[in-house]
PDB file of C-alpha atoms in Angstrom:
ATOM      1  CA  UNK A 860    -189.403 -26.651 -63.967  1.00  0.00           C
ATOM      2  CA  UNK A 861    -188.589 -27.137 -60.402  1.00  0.00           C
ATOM      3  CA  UNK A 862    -191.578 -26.270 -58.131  1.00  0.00           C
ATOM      4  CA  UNK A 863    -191.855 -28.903 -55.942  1.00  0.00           C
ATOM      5  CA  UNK A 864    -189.165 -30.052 -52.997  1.00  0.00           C
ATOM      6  CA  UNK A 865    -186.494 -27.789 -52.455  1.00  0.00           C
ATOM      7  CA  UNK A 866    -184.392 -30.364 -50.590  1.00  0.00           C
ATOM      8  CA  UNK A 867    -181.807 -30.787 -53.528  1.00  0.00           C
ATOM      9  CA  UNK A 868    -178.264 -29.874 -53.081  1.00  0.00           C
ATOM     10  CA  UNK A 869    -176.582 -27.349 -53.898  1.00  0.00           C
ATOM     11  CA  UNK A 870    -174.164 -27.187 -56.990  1.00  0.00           C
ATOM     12  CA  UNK A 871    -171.762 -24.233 -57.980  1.00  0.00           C
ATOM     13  CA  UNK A 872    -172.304 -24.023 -61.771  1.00  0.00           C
ATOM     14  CA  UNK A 873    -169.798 -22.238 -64.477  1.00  0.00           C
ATOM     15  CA  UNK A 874    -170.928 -19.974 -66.312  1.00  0.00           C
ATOM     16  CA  UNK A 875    -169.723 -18.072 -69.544  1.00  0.00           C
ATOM     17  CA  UNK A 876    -167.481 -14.521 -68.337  1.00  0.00           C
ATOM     18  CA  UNK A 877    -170.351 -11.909 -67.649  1.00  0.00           C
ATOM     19  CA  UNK A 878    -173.018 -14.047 -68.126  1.00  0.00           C
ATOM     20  CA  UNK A 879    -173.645 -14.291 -63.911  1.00  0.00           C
ATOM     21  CA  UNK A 880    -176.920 -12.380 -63.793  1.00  0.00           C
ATOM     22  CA  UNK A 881    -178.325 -13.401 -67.438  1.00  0.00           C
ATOM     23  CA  UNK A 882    -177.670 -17.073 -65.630  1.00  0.00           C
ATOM     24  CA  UNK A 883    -179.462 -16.506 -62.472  1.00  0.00           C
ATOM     25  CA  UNK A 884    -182.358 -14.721 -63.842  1.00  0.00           C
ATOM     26  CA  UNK A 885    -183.294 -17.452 -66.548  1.00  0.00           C
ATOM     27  CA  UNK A 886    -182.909 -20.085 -63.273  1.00  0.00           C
ATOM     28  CA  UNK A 887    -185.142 -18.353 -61.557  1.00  0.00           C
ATOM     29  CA  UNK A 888    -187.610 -18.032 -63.794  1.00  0.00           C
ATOM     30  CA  UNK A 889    -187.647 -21.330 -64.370  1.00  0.00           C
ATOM     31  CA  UNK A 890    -188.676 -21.755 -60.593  1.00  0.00           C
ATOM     32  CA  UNK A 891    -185.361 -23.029 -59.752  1.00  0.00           C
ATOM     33  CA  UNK A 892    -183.866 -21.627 -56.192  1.00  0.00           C
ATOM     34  CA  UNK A 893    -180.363 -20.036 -57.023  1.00  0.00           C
ATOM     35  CA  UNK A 894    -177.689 -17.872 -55.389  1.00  0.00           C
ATOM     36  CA  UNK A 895    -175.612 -15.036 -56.960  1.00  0.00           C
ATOM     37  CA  UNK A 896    -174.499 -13.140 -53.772  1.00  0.00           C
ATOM     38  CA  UNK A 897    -172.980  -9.909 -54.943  1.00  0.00           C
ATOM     39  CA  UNK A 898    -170.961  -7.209 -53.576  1.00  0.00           C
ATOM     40  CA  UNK A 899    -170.391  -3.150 -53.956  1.00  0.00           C
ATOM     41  CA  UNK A 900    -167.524  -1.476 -55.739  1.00  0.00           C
ATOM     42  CA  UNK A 901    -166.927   1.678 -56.322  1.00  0.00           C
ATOM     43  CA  UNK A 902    -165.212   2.362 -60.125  1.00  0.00           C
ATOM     44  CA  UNK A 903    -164.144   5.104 -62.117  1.00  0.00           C
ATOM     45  CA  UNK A 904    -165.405   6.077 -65.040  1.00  0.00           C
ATOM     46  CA  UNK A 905    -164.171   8.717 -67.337  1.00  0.00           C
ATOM     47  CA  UNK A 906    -165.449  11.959 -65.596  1.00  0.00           C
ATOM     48  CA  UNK A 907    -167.259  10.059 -61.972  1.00  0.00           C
ATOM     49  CA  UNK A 908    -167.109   7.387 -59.803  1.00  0.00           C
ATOM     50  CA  UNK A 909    -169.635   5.008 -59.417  1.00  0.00           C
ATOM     51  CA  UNK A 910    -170.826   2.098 -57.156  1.00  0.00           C
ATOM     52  CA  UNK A 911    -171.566  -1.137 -59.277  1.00  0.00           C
ATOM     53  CA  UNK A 912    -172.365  -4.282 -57.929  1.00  0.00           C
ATOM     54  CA  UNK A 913    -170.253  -7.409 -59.299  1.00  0.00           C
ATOM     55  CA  UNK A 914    -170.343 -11.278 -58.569  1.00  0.00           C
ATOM     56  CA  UNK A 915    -168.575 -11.970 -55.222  1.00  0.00           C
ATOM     57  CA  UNK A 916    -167.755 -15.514 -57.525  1.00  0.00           C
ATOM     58  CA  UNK A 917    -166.653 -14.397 -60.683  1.00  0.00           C
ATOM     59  CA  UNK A 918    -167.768 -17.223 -63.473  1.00  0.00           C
ATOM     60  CA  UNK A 919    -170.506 -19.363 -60.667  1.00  0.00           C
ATOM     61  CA  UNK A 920    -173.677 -19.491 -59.892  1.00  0.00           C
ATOM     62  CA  UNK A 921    -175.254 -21.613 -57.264  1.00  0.00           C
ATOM     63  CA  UNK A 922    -178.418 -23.587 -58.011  1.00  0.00           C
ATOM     64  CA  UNK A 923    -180.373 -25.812 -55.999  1.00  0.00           C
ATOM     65  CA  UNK A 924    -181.552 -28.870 -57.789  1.00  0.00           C
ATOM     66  CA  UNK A 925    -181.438 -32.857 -58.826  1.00  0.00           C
ATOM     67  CA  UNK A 926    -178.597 -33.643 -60.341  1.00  0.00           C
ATOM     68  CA  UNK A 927    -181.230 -36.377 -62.283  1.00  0.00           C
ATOM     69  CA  UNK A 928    -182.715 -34.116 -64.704  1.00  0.00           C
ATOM     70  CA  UNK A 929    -180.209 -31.297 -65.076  1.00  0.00           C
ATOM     71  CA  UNK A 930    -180.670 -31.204 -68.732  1.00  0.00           C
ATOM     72  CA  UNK A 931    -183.320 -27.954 -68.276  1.00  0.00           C
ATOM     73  CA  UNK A 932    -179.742 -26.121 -66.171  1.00  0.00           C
ATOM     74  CA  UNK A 933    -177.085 -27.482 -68.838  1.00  0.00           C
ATOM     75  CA  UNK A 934    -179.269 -26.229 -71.851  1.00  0.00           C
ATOM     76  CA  UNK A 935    -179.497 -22.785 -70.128  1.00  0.00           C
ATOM     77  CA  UNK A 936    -177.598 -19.616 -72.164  1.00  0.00           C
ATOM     78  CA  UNK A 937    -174.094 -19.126 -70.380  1.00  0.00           C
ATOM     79  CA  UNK A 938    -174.236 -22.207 -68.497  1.00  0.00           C
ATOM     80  CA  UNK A 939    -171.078 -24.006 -68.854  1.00  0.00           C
ATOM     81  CA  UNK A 940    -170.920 -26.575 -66.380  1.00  0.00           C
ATOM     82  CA  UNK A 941    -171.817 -28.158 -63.366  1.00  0.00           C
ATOM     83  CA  UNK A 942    -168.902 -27.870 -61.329  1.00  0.00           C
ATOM     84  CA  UNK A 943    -167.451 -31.252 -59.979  1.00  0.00           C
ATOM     85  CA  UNK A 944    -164.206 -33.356 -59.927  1.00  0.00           C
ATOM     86  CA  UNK A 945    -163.662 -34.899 -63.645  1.00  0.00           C
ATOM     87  CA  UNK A 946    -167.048 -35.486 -65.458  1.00  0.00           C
ATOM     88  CA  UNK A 947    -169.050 -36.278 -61.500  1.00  0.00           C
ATOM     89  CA  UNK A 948    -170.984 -32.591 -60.156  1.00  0.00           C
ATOM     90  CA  UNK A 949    -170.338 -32.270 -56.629  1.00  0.00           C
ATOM     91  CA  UNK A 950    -172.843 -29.910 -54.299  1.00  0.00           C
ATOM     92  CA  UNK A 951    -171.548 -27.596 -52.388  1.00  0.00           C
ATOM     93  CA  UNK A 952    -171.708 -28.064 -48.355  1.00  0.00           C
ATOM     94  CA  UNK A 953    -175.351 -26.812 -47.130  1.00  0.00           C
ATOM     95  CA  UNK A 954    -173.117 -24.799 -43.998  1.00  0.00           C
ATOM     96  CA  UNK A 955    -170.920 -23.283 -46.451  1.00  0.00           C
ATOM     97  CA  UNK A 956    -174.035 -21.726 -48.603  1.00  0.00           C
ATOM     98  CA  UNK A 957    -175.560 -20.634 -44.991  1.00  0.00           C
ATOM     99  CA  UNK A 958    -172.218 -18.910 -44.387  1.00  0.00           C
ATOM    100  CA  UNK A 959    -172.235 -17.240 -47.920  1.00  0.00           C
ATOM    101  CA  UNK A 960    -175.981 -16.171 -47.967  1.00  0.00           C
ATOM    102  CA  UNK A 961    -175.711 -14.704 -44.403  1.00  0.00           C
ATOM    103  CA  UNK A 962    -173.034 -12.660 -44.776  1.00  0.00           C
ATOM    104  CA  UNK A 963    -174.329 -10.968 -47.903  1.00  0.00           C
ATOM    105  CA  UNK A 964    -177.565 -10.636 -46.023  1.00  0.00           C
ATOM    106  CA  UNK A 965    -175.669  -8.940 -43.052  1.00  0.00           C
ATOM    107  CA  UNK A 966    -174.884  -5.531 -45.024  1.00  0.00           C
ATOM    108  CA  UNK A 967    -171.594  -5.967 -43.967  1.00  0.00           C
ATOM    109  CA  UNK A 968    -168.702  -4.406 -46.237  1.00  0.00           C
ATOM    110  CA  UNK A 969    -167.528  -8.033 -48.363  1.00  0.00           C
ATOM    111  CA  UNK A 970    -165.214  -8.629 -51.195  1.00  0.00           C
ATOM    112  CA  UNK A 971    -163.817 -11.778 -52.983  1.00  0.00           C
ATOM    113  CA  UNK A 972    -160.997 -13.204 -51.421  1.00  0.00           C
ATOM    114  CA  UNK A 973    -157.812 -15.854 -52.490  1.00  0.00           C
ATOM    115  CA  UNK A 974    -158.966 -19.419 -50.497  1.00  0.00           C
ATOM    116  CA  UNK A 975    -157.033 -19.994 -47.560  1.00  0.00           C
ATOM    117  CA  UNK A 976    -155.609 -23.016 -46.355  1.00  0.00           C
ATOM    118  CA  UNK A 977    -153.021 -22.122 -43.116  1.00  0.00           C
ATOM    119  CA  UNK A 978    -155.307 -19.280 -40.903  1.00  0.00           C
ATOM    120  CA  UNK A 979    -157.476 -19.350 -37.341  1.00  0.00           C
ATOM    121  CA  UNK A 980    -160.754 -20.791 -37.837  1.00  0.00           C
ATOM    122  CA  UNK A 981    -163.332 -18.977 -35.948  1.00  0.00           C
ATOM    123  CA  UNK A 982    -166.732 -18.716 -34.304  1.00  0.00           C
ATOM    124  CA  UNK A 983    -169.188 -15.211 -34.359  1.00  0.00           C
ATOM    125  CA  UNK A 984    -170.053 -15.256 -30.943  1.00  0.00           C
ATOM    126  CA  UNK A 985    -172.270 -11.325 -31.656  1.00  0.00           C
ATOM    127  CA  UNK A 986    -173.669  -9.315 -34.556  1.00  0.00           C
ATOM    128  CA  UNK A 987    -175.661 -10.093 -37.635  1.00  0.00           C
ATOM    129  CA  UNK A 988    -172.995 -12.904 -38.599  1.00  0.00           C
ATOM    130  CA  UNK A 989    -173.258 -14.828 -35.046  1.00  0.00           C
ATOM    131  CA  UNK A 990    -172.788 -18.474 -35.457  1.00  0.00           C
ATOM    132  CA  UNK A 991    -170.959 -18.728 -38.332  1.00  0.00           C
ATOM    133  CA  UNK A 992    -167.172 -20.149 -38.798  1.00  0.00           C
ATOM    134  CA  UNK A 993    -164.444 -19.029 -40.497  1.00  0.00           C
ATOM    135  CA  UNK A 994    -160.685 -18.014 -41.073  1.00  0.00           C
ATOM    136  CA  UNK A 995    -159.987 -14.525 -39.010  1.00  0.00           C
ATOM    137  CA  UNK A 996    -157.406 -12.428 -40.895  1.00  0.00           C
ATOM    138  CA  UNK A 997    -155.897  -8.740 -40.284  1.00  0.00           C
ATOM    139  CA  UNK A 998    -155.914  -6.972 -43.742  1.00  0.00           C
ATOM    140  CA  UNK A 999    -155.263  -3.171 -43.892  1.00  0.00           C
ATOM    141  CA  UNK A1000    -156.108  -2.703 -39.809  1.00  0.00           C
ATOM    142  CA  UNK A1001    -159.149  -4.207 -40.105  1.00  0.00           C
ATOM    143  CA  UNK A1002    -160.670  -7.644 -38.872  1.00  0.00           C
ATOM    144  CA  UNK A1003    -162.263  -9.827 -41.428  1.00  0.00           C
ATOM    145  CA  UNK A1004    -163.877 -13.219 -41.712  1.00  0.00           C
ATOM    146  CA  UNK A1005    -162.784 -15.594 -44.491  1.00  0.00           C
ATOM    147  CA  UNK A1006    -166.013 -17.939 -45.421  1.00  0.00           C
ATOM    148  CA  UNK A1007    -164.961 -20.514 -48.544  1.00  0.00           C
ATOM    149  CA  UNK A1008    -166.370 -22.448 -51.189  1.00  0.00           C
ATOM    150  CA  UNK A1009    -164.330 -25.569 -50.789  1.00  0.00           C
ATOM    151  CA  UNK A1010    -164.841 -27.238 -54.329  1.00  0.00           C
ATOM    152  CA  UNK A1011    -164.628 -23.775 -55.876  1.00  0.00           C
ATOM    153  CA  UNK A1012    -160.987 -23.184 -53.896  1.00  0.00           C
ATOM    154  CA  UNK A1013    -162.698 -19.500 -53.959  1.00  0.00           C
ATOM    155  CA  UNK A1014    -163.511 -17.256 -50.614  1.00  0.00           C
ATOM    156  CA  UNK A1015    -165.190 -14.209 -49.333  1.00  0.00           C
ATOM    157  CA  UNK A1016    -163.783 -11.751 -46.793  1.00  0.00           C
ATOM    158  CA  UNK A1017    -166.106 -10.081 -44.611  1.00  0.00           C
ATOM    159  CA  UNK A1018    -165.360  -7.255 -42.699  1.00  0.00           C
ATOM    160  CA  UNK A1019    -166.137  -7.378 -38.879  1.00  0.00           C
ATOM    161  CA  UNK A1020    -165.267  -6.310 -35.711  1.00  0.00           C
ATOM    162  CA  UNK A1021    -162.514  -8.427 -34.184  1.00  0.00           C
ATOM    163  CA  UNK A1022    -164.527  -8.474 -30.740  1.00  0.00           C
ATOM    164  CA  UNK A1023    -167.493 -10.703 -32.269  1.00  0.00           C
ATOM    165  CA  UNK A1024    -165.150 -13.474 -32.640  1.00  0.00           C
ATOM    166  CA  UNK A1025    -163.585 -16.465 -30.283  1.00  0.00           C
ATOM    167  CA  UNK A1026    -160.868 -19.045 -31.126  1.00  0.00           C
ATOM    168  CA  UNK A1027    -162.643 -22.070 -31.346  1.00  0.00           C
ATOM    169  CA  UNK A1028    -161.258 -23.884 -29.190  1.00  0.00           C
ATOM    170  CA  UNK A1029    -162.616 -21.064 -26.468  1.00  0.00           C
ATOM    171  CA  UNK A1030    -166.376 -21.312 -28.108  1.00  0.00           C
ATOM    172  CA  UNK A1031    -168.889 -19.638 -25.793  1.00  0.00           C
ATOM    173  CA  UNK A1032    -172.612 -19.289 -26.364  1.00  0.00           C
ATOM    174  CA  UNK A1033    -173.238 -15.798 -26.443  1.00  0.00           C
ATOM    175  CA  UNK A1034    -175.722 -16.586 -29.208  1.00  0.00           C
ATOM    176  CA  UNK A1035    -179.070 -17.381 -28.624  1.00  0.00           C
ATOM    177  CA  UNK A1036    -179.359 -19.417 -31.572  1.00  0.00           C
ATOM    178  CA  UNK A1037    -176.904 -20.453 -34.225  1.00  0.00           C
ATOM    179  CA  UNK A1038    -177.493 -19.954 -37.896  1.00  0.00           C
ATOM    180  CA  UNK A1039    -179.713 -22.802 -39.343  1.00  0.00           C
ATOM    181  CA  UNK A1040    -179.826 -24.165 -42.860  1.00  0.00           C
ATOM    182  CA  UNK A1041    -183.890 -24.596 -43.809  1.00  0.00           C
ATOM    183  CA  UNK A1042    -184.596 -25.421 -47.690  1.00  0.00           C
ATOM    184  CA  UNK A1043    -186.330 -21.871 -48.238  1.00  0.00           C
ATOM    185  CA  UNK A1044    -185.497 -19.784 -45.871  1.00  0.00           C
ATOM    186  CA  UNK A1045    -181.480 -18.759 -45.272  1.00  0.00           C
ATOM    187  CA  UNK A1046    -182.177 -16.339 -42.698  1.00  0.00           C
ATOM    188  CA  UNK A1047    -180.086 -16.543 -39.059  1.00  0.00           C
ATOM    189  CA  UNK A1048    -182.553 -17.572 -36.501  1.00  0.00           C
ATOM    190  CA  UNK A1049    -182.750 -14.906 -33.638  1.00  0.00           C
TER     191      UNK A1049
END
């Protein structure tokens, strides 16, 4: 059980189809810090619609640990994986879990998104998302930010308003503090 430092990195772990929150919970309870950031959608079901919420990374869960005794996160049910290139885990970049965890923490309408690799990468400059970087794209009339997971070649689109955001080669510090990556604590400084 992992109660002490929280310093670890991050890892992306795969998980058995529909086995996200069965995953997370058992981490947790283990006192292991983990992420499953979720999203709303709306379905229909035979005679209503309703709103479910679903894995913004189908198959992953992010953990928090050291990679020198993940035997406990291995022999968890519906843990697959760590994810990594050939048999080596690789954690995830601390700024790109920041970026993840604060925009489900925003409110803000998200949904997953196909990884990007030609786009504008841009800085928040306003709102709840100030601070963070990402890949601006127009999708339906309406201005979202494209956060990704690099090693997972996965992404989250974000909707915002197309004024928060600045090129970044024209940064500008409209913020008054930019968001900061602390072991516990994932909230945007204000």
């Amino acid at each position: 059980m992992e109660t002490g430092n929280m310093n670890y990195p991050w890892y992306a772990l795969r998980v058995r189809s529909l086995y996200e929150n069965t995953v997370a919970t058992h981490l947790q309870g283990r006192g292991y810090e983990s992420l499953l950031p979720l999203y709303k959608c709306r379905r229909r079901w035979s005679d209503r619609f309703k709103e479910i919420e679903l894995p913004l990374f189908p198959g992953y869960v992010f953990c928090q640990f050291n990679m020198l005794n993940r035997l406990p996160i291995l022999s968890i049910p519906g843990v697959v994986h760590v994810v990594g290139v050939g048999k080596t885990p690789v954690p995830i970049d601390e700024t790109e879990i920041v970026a993840i965890q604060a925009a489900v923490k925003s409110g803000l309408p998200s949904q997953p998104w196909p990884s990007l690799q030609v786009g504008h990468r841009v800085r928040i400059e306003y709102g709840p998302l100030c601070g963070l970087e990402g890949i601006l794209l127009d999708f339906k009339g309406r201005q979202r930010l494209v956060i990704s997971v690099t090693l997972l070649q996965r992404s989250v689109a974000v909707q915002i308003d197309g004024a928060w955001v600045r090129p970044m080669s024209q940064q500008h510090r409209a913020c008054s503090a930019p968001v900061t990556s602390q072991a516990r604590s994932w909230q945007p400084t204000a």
